[in-house]
mmCIF file of C-alpha atoms in Angstrom:
data_model
loop_
_atom_site.group_PDB
_atom_site.id
_atom_site.type_symbol
_atom_site.label_atom_id
_atom_site.label_comp_id
_atom_site.label_asym_id
_atom_site.label_seq_id
_atom_site.Cartn_x
_atom_site.Cartn_y
_atom_site.Cartn_z
ATOM 1 C CA ALA X 1 0.000 0.000 0.000
ATOM 2 C CA GLN X 2 1.174 3.500 -0.689
ATOM 3 C CA SER X 3 1.066 6.341 1.813
ATOM 4 C CA VAL X 4 2.058 9.961 2.233
ATOM 5 C CA ALA X 5 2.886 11.808 5.421
ATOM 6 C CA GLN X 6 2.812 15.555 5.856
ATOM 7 C CA PRO X 7 4.010 15.957 9.432
ATOM 8 C CA GLU X 8 3.054 19.601 9.850
ATOM 9 C CA ASP X 9 -0.561 20.683 9.980
ATOM 10 C CA GLN X 10 0.503 24.299 9.591
ATOM 11 C CA VAL X 11 3.613 26.170 8.574
ATOM 12 C CA ASN X 12 3.994 29.843 9.394
ATOM 13 C CA VAL X 13 6.502 32.019 7.583
ATOM 14 C CA ALA X 14 7.069 35.723 7.114
ATOM 15 C CA GLU X 15 6.803 37.196 3.643
ATOM 16 C CA GLY X 16 10.165 37.248 1.924
ATOM 17 C CA ASN X 17 11.524 34.336 3.930
ATOM 18 C CA PRO X 18 12.127 30.900 2.452
ATOM 19 C CA LEU X 19 9.513 28.241 3.060
ATOM 20 C CA THR X 20 9.581 24.471 3.256
ATOM 21 C CA VAL X 21 6.595 22.152 3.416
ATOM 22 C CA LYS X 22 7.582 18.602 4.274
ATOM 23 C CA CYS X 23 6.418 15.369 2.677
ATOM 24 C CA THR X 24 7.550 11.778 3.044
ATOM 25 C CA TYR X 25 6.139 8.822 1.176
ATOM 26 C CA SER X 26 5.971 5.065 1.062
ATOM 27 C CA VAL X 27 5.312 3.214 -2.171
ATOM 28 C CA SER X 28 6.176 -0.034 -3.923
ATOM 29 C CA GLY X 29 8.546 0.523 -6.778
ATOM 30 C CA ASN X 30 9.501 3.898 -8.125
ATOM 31 C CA PRO X 31 7.291 6.797 -7.098
ATOM 32 C CA TYR X 32 5.607 9.501 -9.052
ATOM 33 C CA LEU X 33 5.270 12.465 -6.721
ATOM 34 C CA PHE X 34 3.109 15.541 -6.924
ATOM 35 C CA TRP X 35 2.351 18.769 -5.125
ATOM 36 C CA TYR X 36 -1.023 20.440 -5.351
ATOM 37 C CA VAL X 37 -2.307 23.659 -3.810
ATOM 38 C CA GLN X 38 -5.878 24.388 -2.760
ATOM 39 C CA TYR X 39 -7.327 27.811 -2.134
ATOM 40 C CA PRO X 40 -10.539 28.227 -0.126
ATOM 41 C CA ASN X 41 -13.597 26.749 -1.837
ATOM 42 C CA ARG X 42 -11.555 25.736 -4.850
ATOM 43 C CA GLY X 43 -10.304 22.506 -6.370
ATOM 44 C CA LEU X 44 -6.701 21.392 -6.448
ATOM 45 C CA GLN X 45 -4.201 23.209 -8.605
ATOM 46 C CA PHE X 46 -1.182 21.329 -9.882
ATOM 47 C CA LEU X 47 2.169 22.782 -8.799
ATOM 48 C CA LEU X 48 4.805 20.293 -9.861
ATOM 49 C CA LYS X 49 5.657 16.636 -10.277
ATOM 50 C CA TYR X 50 8.618 14.308 -10.072
ATOM 51 C CA ILE X 51 8.734 11.422 -12.491
ATOM 52 C CA THR X 52 12.392 10.706 -13.086
ATOM 53 C CA GLY X 53 15.646 12.522 -13.688
ATOM 54 C CA ASP X 54 16.861 15.597 -11.860
ATOM 55 C CA ASN X 55 16.039 15.451 -8.170
ATOM 56 C CA LEU X 56 15.225 19.163 -8.083
ATOM 57 C CA VAL X 57 11.931 19.858 -9.774
ATOM 58 C CA LYS X 58 10.766 23.359 -10.618
ATOM 59 C CA GLY X 59 7.096 24.159 -10.807
ATOM 60 C CA SER X 60 4.534 26.923 -10.945
ATOM 61 C CA TYR X 61 4.644 30.216 -9.033
ATOM 62 C CA GLY X 62 8.319 29.857 -8.106
ATOM 63 C CA PHE X 63 7.892 26.630 -6.175
ATOM 64 C CA GLU X 64 10.332 23.764 -6.370
ATOM 65 C CA ALA X 65 10.660 20.389 -4.711
ATOM 66 C CA GLU X 66 13.560 18.128 -3.973
ATOM 67 C CA PHE X 67 13.236 14.387 -4.373
ATOM 68 C CA ASN X 68 15.377 12.394 -1.936
ATOM 69 C CA LYS X 69 15.143 8.685 -2.554
ATOM 70 C CA SER X 70 17.165 7.598 0.465
ATOM 71 C CA GLN X 71 14.990 9.632 2.812
ATOM 72 C CA THR X 72 11.803 8.958 0.804
ATOM 73 C CA SER X 73 11.038 12.652 0.922
ATOM 74 C CA PHE X 74 9.720 15.228 -1.480
ATOM 75 C CA HIS X 75 9.764 18.567 0.329
ATOM 76 C CA LEU X 76 8.224 21.628 -1.277
ATOM 77 C CA LYS X 77 10.279 24.818 -1.185
ATOM 78 C CA LYS X 78 10.192 28.423 -2.254
ATOM 79 C CA PRO X 79 13.070 30.877 -1.806
ATOM 80 C CA SER X 80 10.873 33.863 -0.964
ATOM 81 C CA ALA X 81 7.326 33.458 0.314
ATOM 82 C CA LEU X 82 4.438 35.738 -0.628
ATOM 83 C CA VAL X 83 1.272 36.443 1.334
ATOM 84 C CA SER X 84 -0.640 35.140 -1.684
ATOM 85 C CA ASP X 85 1.023 31.734 -1.204
ATOM 86 C CA SER X 86 -1.142 31.201 1.876
ATOM 87 C CA ALA X 87 -3.204 28.101 1.095
ATOM 88 C CA LEU X 88 -3.510 24.375 1.753
ATOM 89 C CA TYR X 89 -0.803 22.239 0.193
ATOM 90 C CA PHE X 90 -1.100 18.559 -0.598
ATOM 91 C CA CYS X 91 1.590 16.068 -1.442
ATOM 92 C CA ALA X 92 0.519 13.004 -3.441
ATOM 93 C CA VAL X 93 2.094 9.802 -4.680
ATOM 94 C CA ARG X 94 1.359 7.058 -7.094
ATOM 95 C CA THR X 95 3.461 4.101 -8.020
ATOM 96 C CA ALA X 96 5.130 3.952 -11.394
ATOM 97 C CA LEU X 97 3.939 0.356 -11.565
ATOM 98 C CA ASP X 98 0.418 1.630 -12.216
ATOM 99 C CA THR X 99 1.287 3.512 -15.368
ATOM 100 C CA GLY X 100 -1.228 2.836 -18.078
ATOM 101 C CA THR X 101 -3.489 0.838 -15.851
ATOM 102 C CA ALA X 102 -4.646 3.091 -13.084
ATOM 103 C CA SER X 103 -4.186 6.647 -11.971
ATOM 104 C CA LYS X 104 -5.002 6.483 -8.283
ATOM 105 C CA LEU X 105 -3.299 9.179 -6.258
ATOM 106 C CA THR X 106 -2.741 8.832 -2.530
ATOM 107 C CA PHE X 107 -2.707 12.191 -0.778
ATOM 108 C CA GLY X 108 -1.226 13.438 2.436
ATOM 109 C CA THR X 109 -3.410 15.160 4.991
ATOM 110 C CA GLY X 110 -2.384 18.595 3.808
ATOM 111 C CA THR X 111 -0.329 21.414 5.298
ATOM 112 C CA ARG X 112 -1.754 24.864 5.744
ATOM 113 C CA LEU X 113 0.788 27.514 4.817
ATOM 114 C CA GLN X 114 0.302 30.892 6.436
ATOM 115 C CA VAL X 115 2.470 33.713 5.143
ATOM 116 C CA THR X 116 2.342 36.959 7.097
ATOM 117 C CA LEU X 117 3.668 40.441 6.491
ATOM 118 C CA LYS W 1 -7.892 24.164 -23.560
ATOM 119 C CA ALA W 2 -10.746 24.382 -21.153
ATOM 120 C CA GLY W 3 -10.115 22.816 -17.790
ATOM 121 C CA VAL W 4 -12.048 20.148 -15.975
ATOM 122 C CA THR W 5 -15.604 21.271 -15.315
ATOM 123 C CA GLN W 6 -17.928 19.971 -12.649
ATOM 124 C CA THR W 7 -21.628 20.567 -12.227
ATOM 125 C CA PRO W 8 -23.323 21.569 -10.109
ATOM 126 C CA ARG W 9 -20.906 23.504 -7.914
ATOM 127 C CA TYR W 10 -23.140 23.312 -4.862
ATOM 128 C CA LEU W 11 -25.861 20.905 -3.798
ATOM 129 C CA ILE W 12 -28.027 20.605 -0.741
ATOM 130 C CA LYS W 13 -29.840 17.333 -0.178
ATOM 131 C CA THR W 14 -31.564 15.601 2.702
ATOM 132 C CA ARG W 15 -30.809 12.219 4.182
ATOM 133 C CA GLY W 16 -32.119 9.320 2.147
ATOM 134 C CA GLN W 17 -32.109 11.171 -1.148
ATOM 135 C CA GLN W 18 -29.814 10.385 -4.023
ATOM 136 C CA VAL W 19 -27.580 12.708 -6.001
ATOM 137 C CA THR W 20 -25.770 12.720 -9.338
ATOM 138 C CA LEU W 21 -22.660 14.775 -9.963
ATOM 139 C CA SER W 22 -21.189 15.438 -13.372
ATOM 140 C CA CYS W 23 -17.642 15.908 -14.607
ATOM 141 C CA SER W 24 -16.391 16.917 -18.036
ATOM 142 C CA PRO W 25 -12.678 16.196 -18.502
ATOM 143 C CA ILE W 26 -10.143 18.197 -20.426
ATOM 144 C CA SER W 27 -10.533 17.568 -24.140
ATOM 145 C CA GLY W 28 -8.562 14.497 -25.130
ATOM 146 C CA HIS W 29 -8.339 13.121 -21.596
ATOM 147 C CA ARG W 30 -9.851 9.664 -21.343
ATOM 148 C CA SER W 31 -9.262 8.921 -17.679
ATOM 149 C CA VAL W 32 -11.524 10.411 -15.024
ATOM 150 C CA SER W 33 -11.023 9.908 -11.313
ATOM 151 C CA TRP W 34 -13.229 10.952 -8.423
ATOM 152 C CA TYR W 35 -12.133 11.938 -4.927
ATOM 153 C CA GLN W 36 -13.993 12.846 -1.763
ATOM 154 C CA GLN W 37 -12.570 15.546 0.475
ATOM 155 C CA THR W 38 -13.716 15.956 4.069
ATOM 156 C CA PRO W 39 -12.107 17.717 7.037
ATOM 157 C CA GLY W 40 -11.876 14.460 8.956
ATOM 158 C CA GLN W 41 -10.743 12.004 6.298
ATOM 159 C CA GLY W 42 -8.919 14.304 3.912
ATOM 160 C CA LEU W 43 -8.764 13.394 0.247
ATOM 161 C CA GLN W 44 -9.893 9.873 -0.503
ATOM 162 C CA PHE W 45 -9.987 8.104 -3.838
ATOM 163 C CA LEU W 46 -13.431 6.942 -4.935
ATOM 164 C CA PHE W 47 -12.943 5.397 -8.375
ATOM 165 C CA GLU W 48 -11.413 5.856 -11.777
ATOM 166 C CA TYR W 49 -12.921 5.371 -15.207
ATOM 167 C CA PHE W 50 -11.137 4.871 -18.470
ATOM 168 C CA SER W 51 -12.843 4.206 -21.793
ATOM 169 C CA GLU W 52 -16.196 3.752 -20.060
ATOM 170 C CA THR W 53 -14.792 1.074 -17.732
ATOM 171 C CA GLN W 54 -14.088 1.323 -14.049
ATOM 172 C CA ARG W 55 -10.493 0.257 -13.611
ATOM 173 C CA ASN W 56 -9.835 1.191 -10.007
ATOM 174 C CA LYS W 57 -12.021 1.587 -6.948
ATOM 175 C CA GLY W 58 -11.472 2.938 -3.467
ATOM 176 C CA ASN W 59 -12.916 1.733 -0.190
ATOM 177 C CA PHE W 60 -16.370 3.225 -0.334
ATOM 178 C CA PRO W 61 -19.729 1.490 0.097
ATOM 179 C CA GLY W 62 -21.806 0.430 -2.866
ATOM 180 C CA ARG W 63 -23.994 3.516 -2.445
ATOM 181 C CA PHE W 64 -21.264 5.315 -4.362
ATOM 182 C CA SER W 65 -21.244 4.493 -8.043
ATOM 183 C CA GLY W 66 -20.161 6.047 -11.261
ATOM 184 C CA ARG W 67 -20.066 5.737 -14.974
ATOM 185 C CA GLN W 68 -18.333 7.197 -17.966
ATOM 186 C CA PHE W 69 -19.771 7.994 -21.334
ATOM 187 C CA SER W 70 -18.263 7.581 -24.773
ATOM 188 C CA ASN W 71 -17.254 11.252 -24.814
ATOM 189 C CA SER W 72 -15.305 10.655 -21.569
ATOM 190 C CA ARG W 73 -17.721 12.683 -19.467
ATOM 191 C CA SER W 74 -18.349 11.015 -16.144
ATOM 192 C CA GLU W 75 -21.049 10.993 -13.525
ATOM 193 C CA MET W 76 -21.006 9.773 -9.983
ATOM 194 C CA ASN W 77 -24.087 8.856 -8.047
ATOM 195 C CA VAL W 78 -24.622 8.566 -4.339
ATOM 196 C CA SER W 79 -27.793 6.835 -3.202
ATOM 197 C CA THR W 80 -29.451 6.904 0.205
ATOM 198 C CA LEU W 81 -27.476 9.908 1.326
ATOM 199 C CA GLU W 82 -26.106 10.058 4.849
ATOM 200 C CA LEU W 83 -24.965 13.076 6.833
ATOM 201 C CA GLY W 84 -21.395 11.838 6.531
ATOM 202 C CA ASP W 85 -21.552 12.130 2.763
ATOM 203 C CA SER W 86 -21.309 15.895 3.085
ATOM 204 C CA ALA W 87 -18.055 16.709 1.356
ATOM 205 C CA LEU W 88 -16.312 18.341 -1.541
ATOM 206 C CA TYR W 89 -16.297 15.912 -4.458
ATOM 207 C CA LEU W 90 -13.426 16.426 -6.826
ATOM 208 C CA CYS W 91 -13.040 15.093 -10.303
ATOM 209 C CA ALA W 92 -9.683 14.786 -12.046
ATOM 210 C CA SER W 93 -8.807 13.921 -15.607
ATOM 211 C CA SER W 94 -5.661 12.670 -17.270
ATOM 212 C CA LEU W 95 -4.487 11.373 -20.599
ATOM 213 C CA ALA W 96 -4.578 7.646 -21.243
ATOM 214 C CA GLY W 97 -1.729 6.314 -19.148
ATOM 215 C CA GLY W 98 -0.958 9.871 -18.185
ATOM 216 C CA ILE W 99 0.917 10.682 -15.061
ATOM 217 C CA GLY W 100 -0.531 14.032 -14.126
ATOM 218 C CA GLN W 101 -4.087 14.553 -13.016
ATOM 219 C CA PHE W 102 -5.861 17.859 -13.432
ATOM 220 C CA PHE W 103 -8.633 18.671 -11.019
ATOM 221 C CA GLY W 104 -11.917 20.443 -11.418
ATOM 222 C CA PRO W 105 -13.271 22.989 -8.927
ATOM 223 C CA GLY W 106 -15.364 20.387 -7.149
ATOM 224 C CA THR W 107 -18.978 19.971 -6.148
ATOM 225 C CA ARG W 108 -19.806 20.892 -2.570
ATOM 226 C CA LEU W 109 -22.476 18.490 -1.330
ATOM 227 C CA THR W 110 -24.285 19.233 1.898
ATOM 228 C CA VAL W 111 -26.572 16.588 3.354
ATOM 229 C CA LEU W 112 -29.089 17.808 5.925
#
């Protein structure tokens, strides 16, 4: 079974400071990893994904994530936070073994990012 | 390209009723997945349809069902609604064998 852990319910950071939202995963085989963001009363917006290759993945709105296979982590980062980044962030995983047969994503519980002036 | 659309955006039903939610995927996407989001359980996978066939199912009771049409549009149905079915229902589409899923805005279902 695959699982995702987001150990922090909330992360608080001042605008202009770097931010990190943590994610660890467990999956059989190679993982496909994703970050999504959700604003109030909205669906999920795709930020970035890791499939293979470079461990540092760059995504939308200046976000990036670092894949660490030995630590089974995929932490989301941004060098300089904005107040408008305040939202709920979800990490998700699926196994590469499912490619072509199923697209089930397993999500973490979400981390609320609060960026203040 | 237009994104994933879901209708209706909001629904209020009473216990015991049934409800049908609709999802139109991004043009060219043949896979549609449904997720339930609640404050207590988070995001949980309901089922996935591809080429009008259900090819993956989550751990939900049989009251939750779905289908997909030849144009890839999908519907999910919940019968005999319970209070605990109140949730945001999200639909996501992807290309055949695609790795990324793109989500719609969701349907907020409230069961009274």
